[in-house]
mmCIF file of C-alpha atoms (C1' of nucleotides) in Angstrom:
data_model
loop_
_atom_site.group_PDB
_atom_site.id
_atom_site.type_symbol
_atom_site.label_atom_id
_atom_site.label_comp_id
_atom_site.label_asym_id
_atom_site.label_seq_id
_atom_site.Cartn_x
_atom_site.Cartn_y
_atom_site.Cartn_z
ATOM 1 C CA MET A 2 103.896 101.136 119.581
ATOM 2 C CA SER A 3 102.094 104.337 118.882
ATOM 3 C CA PRO A 4 99.167 104.146 116.464
ATOM 4 C CA ALA A 5 100.675 106.185 113.613
ATOM 5 C CA LEU A 6 102.863 103.551 112.015
ATOM 6 C CA HIS A 7 100.417 100.770 112.762
ATOM 7 C CA GLU A 8 97.606 102.749 111.174
ATOM 8 C CA LEU A 9 99.678 103.509 108.078
ATOM 9 C CA LEU A 10 100.795 99.918 107.588
ATOM 10 C CA SER A 11 97.253 98.642 107.996
ATOM 11 C CA ARG A 12 96.462 100.084 104.586
ATOM 12 C CA PRO A 13 97.027 98.331 101.254
ATOM 13 C CA ALA A 14 100.680 98.138 100.263
ATOM 14 C CA PRO A 15 100.427 100.379 97.144
ATOM 15 C CA ASP A 16 99.054 103.173 99.347
ATOM 16 C CA VAL A 17 101.699 102.670 101.990
ATOM 17 C CA ALA A 18 104.764 102.361 99.784
ATOM 18 C CA PRO A 19 105.180 105.959 98.511
ATOM 19 C CA ARG A 20 104.660 107.254 102.035
ATOM 20 C CA LEU A 21 107.724 105.326 103.188
ATOM 21 C CA LEU A 22 110.132 107.180 100.893
ATOM 22 C CA GLY A 23 112.331 109.421 103.001
ATOM 23 C CA ALA A 24 111.617 107.438 106.162
ATOM 24 C CA VAL A 25 114.563 106.084 108.127
ATOM 25 C CA PHE A 26 114.783 102.349 108.788
ATOM 26 C CA VAL A 27 116.992 101.417 111.726
ATOM 27 C CA CYS A 28 118.371 97.951 112.450
ATOM 28 C CA ALA A 29 120.361 97.564 115.645
ATOM 29 C CA ARG A 30 122.199 94.256 115.915
ATOM 30 C CA ASP A 31 124.988 92.778 118.008
ATOM 31 C CA THR A 32 127.245 93.198 115.014
ATOM 32 C CA GLY A 33 126.481 96.886 114.618
ATOM 33 C CA THR A 34 123.739 99.395 113.899
ATOM 34 C CA VAL A 35 122.851 100.643 110.436
ATOM 35 C CA ALA A 36 120.101 103.065 109.410
ATOM 36 C CA LEU A 37 118.812 103.737 105.898
ATOM 37 C CA ARG A 38 116.916 106.655 104.479
ATOM 38 C CA LEU A 39 114.563 104.829 102.113
ATOM 39 C CA THR A 40 114.831 105.880 98.473
ATOM 40 C CA GLU A 41 113.202 102.975 96.614
ATOM 41 C CA VAL A 42 110.436 100.537 97.573
ATOM 42 C CA GLU A 43 108.014 98.165 95.888
ATOM 43 C CA ALA A 44 104.470 97.261 96.914
ATOM 44 C CA TYR A 45 103.190 93.713 96.825
ATOM 45 C CA GLY A 46 99.500 93.085 97.193
ATOM 46 C CA GLY A 47 97.380 90.696 99.114
ATOM 47 C CA GLN A 48 95.678 87.526 98.100
ATOM 48 C CA GLN A 49 92.497 86.832 96.157
ATOM 49 C CA ASP A 50 90.120 89.107 97.992
ATOM 50 C CA ALA A 51 92.229 92.203 97.608
ATOM 51 C CA ASP A 52 90.824 94.717 95.119
ATOM 52 C CA LEU A 53 93.416 93.672 92.588
ATOM 53 C CA PRO A 54 94.945 90.191 92.909
ATOM 54 C CA ASP A 55 98.704 90.522 92.502
ATOM 55 C CA PRO A 56 100.307 87.719 90.471
ATOM 56 C CA GLY A 57 103.764 89.069 91.268
ATOM 57 C CA ALA A 58 103.398 88.706 95.019
ATOM 58 C CA HIS A 59 104.441 85.871 97.274
ATOM 59 C CA THR A 60 100.935 85.984 98.741
ATOM 60 C CA PHE A 61 99.317 85.167 95.398
ATOM 61 C CA ARG A 62 99.214 81.406 95.890
ATOM 62 C CA GLY A 63 98.131 81.643 99.475
ATOM 63 C CA ARG A 64 99.791 81.249 102.808
ATOM 64 C CA THR A 65 102.777 78.917 103.077
ATOM 65 C CA ALA A 66 105.484 78.324 105.655
ATOM 66 C CA ARG A 67 107.755 80.798 103.919
ATOM 67 C CA ASN A 68 105.340 83.699 103.547
ATOM 68 C CA ALA A 69 103.388 83.205 106.785
ATOM 69 C CA SER A 70 104.643 86.432 108.326
ATOM 70 C CA MET A 71 103.203 88.370 105.384
ATOM 71 C CA PHE A 72 99.792 87.293 106.596
ATOM 72 C CA GLY A 73 100.622 88.252 110.154
ATOM 73 C CA PRO A 74 100.141 91.593 111.890
ATOM 74 C CA PRO A 75 101.273 94.771 110.115
ATOM 75 C CA ALA A 76 104.368 96.705 111.142
ATOM 76 C CA HIS A 77 106.432 93.544 111.283
ATOM 77 C CA LEU A 78 109.238 92.337 109.000
ATOM 78 C CA TYR A 79 108.907 89.699 106.318
ATOM 79 C CA VAL A 80 112.375 88.423 105.432
ATOM 80 C CA TYR A 81 112.836 85.768 102.782
ATOM 81 C CA PHE A 82 115.754 83.965 101.208
ATOM 82 C CA THR A 83 116.115 83.663 97.439
ATOM 83 C CA TYR A 84 118.488 82.529 94.689
ATOM 84 C CA GLY A 85 120.298 80.488 97.276
ATOM 85 C CA LEU A 86 122.263 83.486 98.492
ATOM 86 C CA HIS A 87 120.223 86.645 99.032
ATOM 87 C CA HIS A 88 117.842 87.862 101.693
ATOM 88 C CA ALA A 89 115.222 90.537 101.109
ATOM 89 C CA VAL A 90 113.127 92.467 103.609
ATOM 90 C CA ASN A 91 109.535 93.725 103.511
ATOM 91 C CA PHE A 92 107.387 95.707 105.898
ATOM 92 C CA VAL A 93 104.205 93.687 106.354
ATOM 93 C CA CYS A 94 101.032 95.534 105.355
ATOM 94 C CA ARG A 95 97.552 94.300 105.795
ATOM 95 C CA PRO A 96 94.947 95.288 103.246
ATOM 96 C CA GLU A 97 91.730 93.871 104.661
ATOM 97 C CA GLY A 98 93.576 91.035 106.361
ATOM 98 C CA THR A 99 94.772 89.520 103.108
ATOM 99 C CA GLY A 100 98.471 89.945 103.616
ATOM 100 C CA GLY A 101 100.828 92.086 101.612
ATOM 101 C CA GLY A 102 103.993 94.020 102.040
ATOM 102 C CA VAL A 103 106.419 96.672 100.901
ATOM 103 C CA LEU A 104 109.799 95.444 99.688
ATOM 104 C CA ILE A 105 112.681 97.688 100.708
ATOM 105 C CA ARG A 106 114.732 97.952 97.522
ATOM 106 C CA SER A 107 117.233 100.709 98.251
ATOM 107 C CA GLY A 108 118.265 103.343 100.712
ATOM 108 C CA GLU A 109 120.968 105.786 101.656
ATOM 109 C CA VAL A 110 123.066 104.744 104.631
ATOM 110 C CA VAL A 111 122.685 107.535 107.191
ATOM 111 C CA LEU A 112 124.085 105.689 110.181
ATOM 112 C CA GLY A 113 126.658 102.901 110.471
ATOM 113 C CA GLU A 114 128.484 103.318 107.183
ATOM 114 C CA GLU A 115 131.475 101.379 108.476
ATOM 115 C CA THR A 116 129.323 98.482 109.616
ATOM 116 C CA ALA A 117 127.460 98.400 106.324
ATOM 117 C CA THR A 118 130.708 98.462 104.358
ATOM 118 C CA ARG A 119 132.185 95.643 106.434
ATOM 119 C CA ARG A 120 129.107 93.478 105.876
ATOM 120 C CA ARG A 121 129.046 94.134 102.156
ATOM 121 C CA LEU A 122 132.722 93.309 101.786
ATOM 122 C CA ALA A 123 131.931 89.771 102.925
ATOM 123 C CA THR A 124 130.695 88.950 99.414
ATOM 124 C CA ARG A 125 132.625 91.393 97.280
ATOM 125 C CA SER A 126 136.158 91.583 95.989
ATOM 126 C CA SER A 127 136.273 95.375 95.891
ATOM 127 C CA HIS A 128 135.279 98.246 98.152
ATOM 128 C CA PRO A 129 131.609 99.172 97.519
ATOM 129 C CA PRO A 130 130.983 102.801 96.517
ATOM 130 C CA PHE A 131 128.850 104.620 99.100
ATOM 131 C CA ALA A 132 125.779 104.842 96.869
ATOM 132 C CA THR A 133 125.741 101.072 96.369
ATOM 133 C CA LEU A 134 125.975 100.073 100.029
ATOM 134 C CA ALA A 135 122.221 99.449 100.171
ATOM 135 C CA ARG A 136 121.221 99.547 96.500
ATOM 136 C CA GLY A 137 119.090 96.551 95.565
ATOM 137 C CA PRO A 138 117.055 94.311 97.915
ATOM 138 C CA GLY A 139 119.834 91.805 98.540
ATOM 139 C CA ASN A 140 122.277 94.551 99.379
ATOM 140 C CA VAL A 141 119.781 96.238 101.699
ATOM 141 C CA ALA A 142 119.386 93.071 103.757
ATOM 142 C CA GLN A 143 123.110 92.473 103.835
ATOM 143 C CA ALA A 144 123.974 96.033 104.831
ATOM 144 C CA LEU A 145 121.385 95.955 107.621
ATOM 145 C CA GLY A 146 122.505 92.519 108.796
ATOM 146 C CA LEU A 147 119.040 90.997 108.284
ATOM 147 C CA THR A 148 118.571 87.241 107.920
ATOM 148 C CA LEU A 149 115.750 84.733 108.285
ATOM 149 C CA ASP A 150 116.206 85.086 112.039
ATOM 150 C CA ASP A 151 114.601 88.509 111.663
ATOM 151 C CA ASP A 152 111.511 87.254 109.857
ATOM 152 C CA ALA A 153 108.337 88.337 111.703
ATOM 153 C CA ALA A 154 110.271 90.702 113.976
ATOM 154 C CA PRO A 155 108.282 93.765 115.103
ATOM 155 C CA LEU A 156 108.986 97.230 113.739
ATOM 156 C CA VAL A 157 109.299 99.859 116.439
ATOM 157 C CA ASP A 158 107.398 103.074 115.675
ATOM 158 C CA LEU A 159 109.752 106.039 116.043
ATOM 159 C CA GLY A 160 107.031 108.512 115.080
ATOM 160 C CA ALA A 161 106.768 110.994 112.239
ATOM 161 C CA THR A 162 109.144 113.942 112.451
ATOM 162 C CA PRO A 163 110.603 116.688 110.274
ATOM 163 C CA ASP A 164 114.021 115.083 110.741
ATOM 164 C CA PRO A 165 113.795 111.265 110.728
ATOM 165 C CA VAL A 166 117.584 110.902 110.637
ATOM 166 C CA ALA A 167 117.919 112.827 113.888
ATOM 167 C CA ARG A 168 115.078 110.828 115.393
ATOM 168 C CA ALA A 169 116.808 107.593 114.426
ATOM 169 C CA ARG A 170 120.037 108.749 116.061
ATOM 170 C CA GLU A 171 118.196 109.555 119.284
ATOM 171 C CA ALA A 172 116.478 106.179 119.314
ATOM 172 C CA VAL A 173 119.733 104.328 118.738
ATOM 173 C CA ALA A 174 121.277 106.145 121.686
ATOM 174 C CA GLU A 175 118.240 105.508 123.897
ATOM 175 C CA ARG A 176 118.220 101.812 123.133
ATOM 176 C CA GLU A 177 121.939 101.254 123.151
ATOM 177 C CA GLY A 178 122.881 97.627 123.655
ATOM 178 C CA THR A 179 119.559 96.131 122.558
ATOM 179 C CA VAL A 180 118.576 94.367 119.343
ATOM 180 C CA TRP A 181 115.680 96.011 117.551
ATOM 181 C CA SER A 182 114.341 97.353 114.243
ATOM 182 C CA GLY A 183 112.401 100.567 113.863
ATOM 183 C CA LEU A 184 111.103 103.173 111.491
ATOM 184 C CA ALA A 185 111.042 106.965 111.714
ATOM 185 C CA LEU A 186 108.601 108.432 109.215
ATOM 186 C CA ALA A 187 109.068 111.764 107.502
ATOM 187 C CA GLU A 188 106.432 114.158 108.782
ATOM 188 C CA HIS A 189 105.442 115.169 105.270
ATOM 189 C CA PRO A 190 105.190 112.716 102.378
ATOM 190 C CA ALA A 191 107.770 113.109 99.615
ATOM 191 C CA GLU A 192 106.399 115.501 96.998
ATOM 192 C CA ASP A 193 108.209 114.109 93.996
ATOM 193 C CA VAL A 194 107.738 110.348 93.742
ATOM 194 C CA ARG A 195 108.343 108.314 90.618
ATOM 195 C CA SER A 196 106.328 105.131 90.088
ATOM 196 C CA THR A 197 107.234 102.455 87.546
ATOM 197 C CA ALA A 198 106.743 98.763 86.853
ATOM 198 C CA ARG A 199 108.387 96.494 89.370
ATOM 199 C CA THR A 200 111.918 95.259 88.834
ATOM 200 C CA GLY A 201 112.696 91.599 88.244
ATOM 201 C CA VAL A 202 109.063 90.482 88.456
ATOM 202 C CA SER A 203 108.141 88.024 85.716
ATOM 203 C CA GLY A 204 104.737 87.755 84.037
ATOM 204 C CA GLU A 205 101.821 90.152 84.278
ATOM 205 C CA GLY A 206 102.904 91.278 87.731
ATOM 206 C CA GLY A 207 105.972 92.937 86.247
ATOM 207 C CA THR A 208 104.105 95.071 83.729
ATOM 208 C CA ASP A 209 102.718 98.584 83.868
ATOM 209 C CA ALA A 210 99.484 97.038 85.134
ATOM 210 C CA PHE A 211 101.263 97.124 88.498
ATOM 211 C CA PRO A 212 103.208 100.419 88.659
ATOM 212 C CA TRP A 213 104.067 99.707 92.249
ATOM 213 C CA ARG A 214 107.766 100.477 92.343
ATOM 214 C CA PHE A 215 108.276 103.872 93.941
ATOM 215 C CA ALA A 216 111.496 105.855 94.028
ATOM 216 C CA LEU A 217 112.804 109.321 94.791
ATOM 217 C CA PRO A 218 114.037 110.826 91.503
ATOM 218 C CA GLY A 219 117.666 111.795 91.220
ATOM 219 C CA GLU A 220 118.865 109.635 94.100
ATOM 220 C CA PRO A 221 122.111 107.826 93.285
ATOM 221 C CA THR A 222 121.140 105.022 95.662
ATOM 222 C CA VAL A 223 118.172 103.916 93.533
ATOM 223 C CA SER A 224 118.828 100.606 91.782
ATOM 224 C CA PRO A 225 118.801 100.363 87.970
ATOM 225 C CA TYR A 226 115.721 98.794 86.427
ATOM 226 C CA ARG A 227 116.158 95.175 85.400
ATOM 227 C CA ARG A 228 113.661 93.001 83.627
ATOM 228 C CA ALA A 229 112.958 89.569 84.975
ATOM 229 C CA THR A 230 115.567 87.116 83.740
ATOM 230 C CA VAL A 231 114.400 85.160 80.735
ATOM 231 C CA LYS A 232 113.836 81.535 81.501
ATOM 232 C CA ARG A 233 116.346 79.378 79.745
ATOM 233 C CA ARG A 234 116.207 75.648 79.594
ATOM 234 C CA ARG A 235 119.210 74.038 81.170
ATOM 235 C CA THR A 236 121.407 72.457 78.534
ATOM 236 C CA ARG A 237 122.635 69.475 80.453
ATOM 237 C "C1'" DG B 13 110.372 62.220 95.837
ATOM 238 C "C1'" DA B 14 112.422 64.886 92.093
ATOM 239 C "C1'" DG B 15 113.252 68.906 89.550
ATOM 240 C "C1'" DG B 16 112.370 73.676 88.191
ATOM 241 C "C1'" DC B 17 113.157 78.268 89.147
ATOM 242 C "C1'" DG B 18 113.018 82.651 91.893
ATOM 243 C "C1'" DA B 19 110.634 90.087 94.375
ATOM 244 C "C1'" DT B 20 119.251 88.982 92.718
ATOM 245 C "C1'" DT B 21 124.048 90.236 92.409
ATOM 246 C "C1'" DG B 22 128.552 90.920 90.623
ATOM 247 C "C1'" DC B 23 132.006 89.597 87.557
ATOM 248 C "C1'" DC B 24 133.219 88.708 82.881
ATOM 249 C "C1'" DT B 25 133.273 89.583 77.898
ATOM 250 C "C1'" DG C 22 124.691 92.428 77.978
ATOM 251 C "C1'" DG C 23 125.457 87.499 79.438
ATOM 252 C "C1'" DC C 24 125.521 84.300 82.921
ATOM 253 C "C1'" DA C 25 127.126 81.587 87.077
ATOM 254 C "C1'" DA C 26 126.408 81.043 91.930
ATOM 255 C "C1'" DT C 27 123.518 78.392 95.219
ATOM 256 C "C1'" DC C 28 119.471 76.803 98.230
ATOM 257 C "C1'" DG C 29 115.020 75.684 99.413
ATOM 258 C "C1'" DC C 30 110.106 76.394 98.371
ATOM 259 C "C1'" DC C 31 106.605 74.794 95.551
ATOM 260 C "C1'" DT C 32 104.516 72.006 91.996
ATOM 261 C "C1'" DC C 33 103.894 67.995 89.732
ATOM 262 C "C1'" DT C 34 104.658 63.084 89.042
#
DNA sequence: GAGGCGATTGCCT
DNA sequence: GGCAATCGCCTCT
């Protein structure tokens, strides 16, 4: 892979995340190819020796079997399974070798709309509106066809171009018939980026102390903000 | 070895 | 706005 993406993802996640908005994330699978123009991401920091320990991150309590890939080389995927039914995907970052990542929260489907729709219909009773095909982390993973099998998979660097969508299309054609994931960066960073507290993160990590959710304003594909669910004791 | 609960989603009221 | 669904990681006993 060329050094550009690797160099970018070697930086701390909060620096990387806003730069990913507008980039195009391609996942080519046997079951179809889908590409997303990223509109919403969240940064998750490294462990104790990062500048700012991140209590909202999976890395916070150290390396485990589940989060091992987050401590691996940058420019790889970290896919995890949660709530017994959803997958979510991160790009692994590496601030000073402490682990970290950028959660892909939402994107606009720019390639493979039919495939994405078919995958999403597997768990829905109604046809998903276009803007919701990849809105929310669980929906992103489902639309792209990502599962735990894709954890630690490498991210192919498709370069930085003025037209990442076109670049993604070219790459899909070039690599027809193979299974791969890749990222085409936008040549220029998005000018208008909104940062807020992270969605669904409980405790201190979900407050304004960590304004590490980044989104493109005005995009219909950006997920609504939700607070972390309040813990309720099970009543037998 | 057991139990709590999560970087969520979609349907129901 | 409430809450069920559903599984496995992680913590504590």
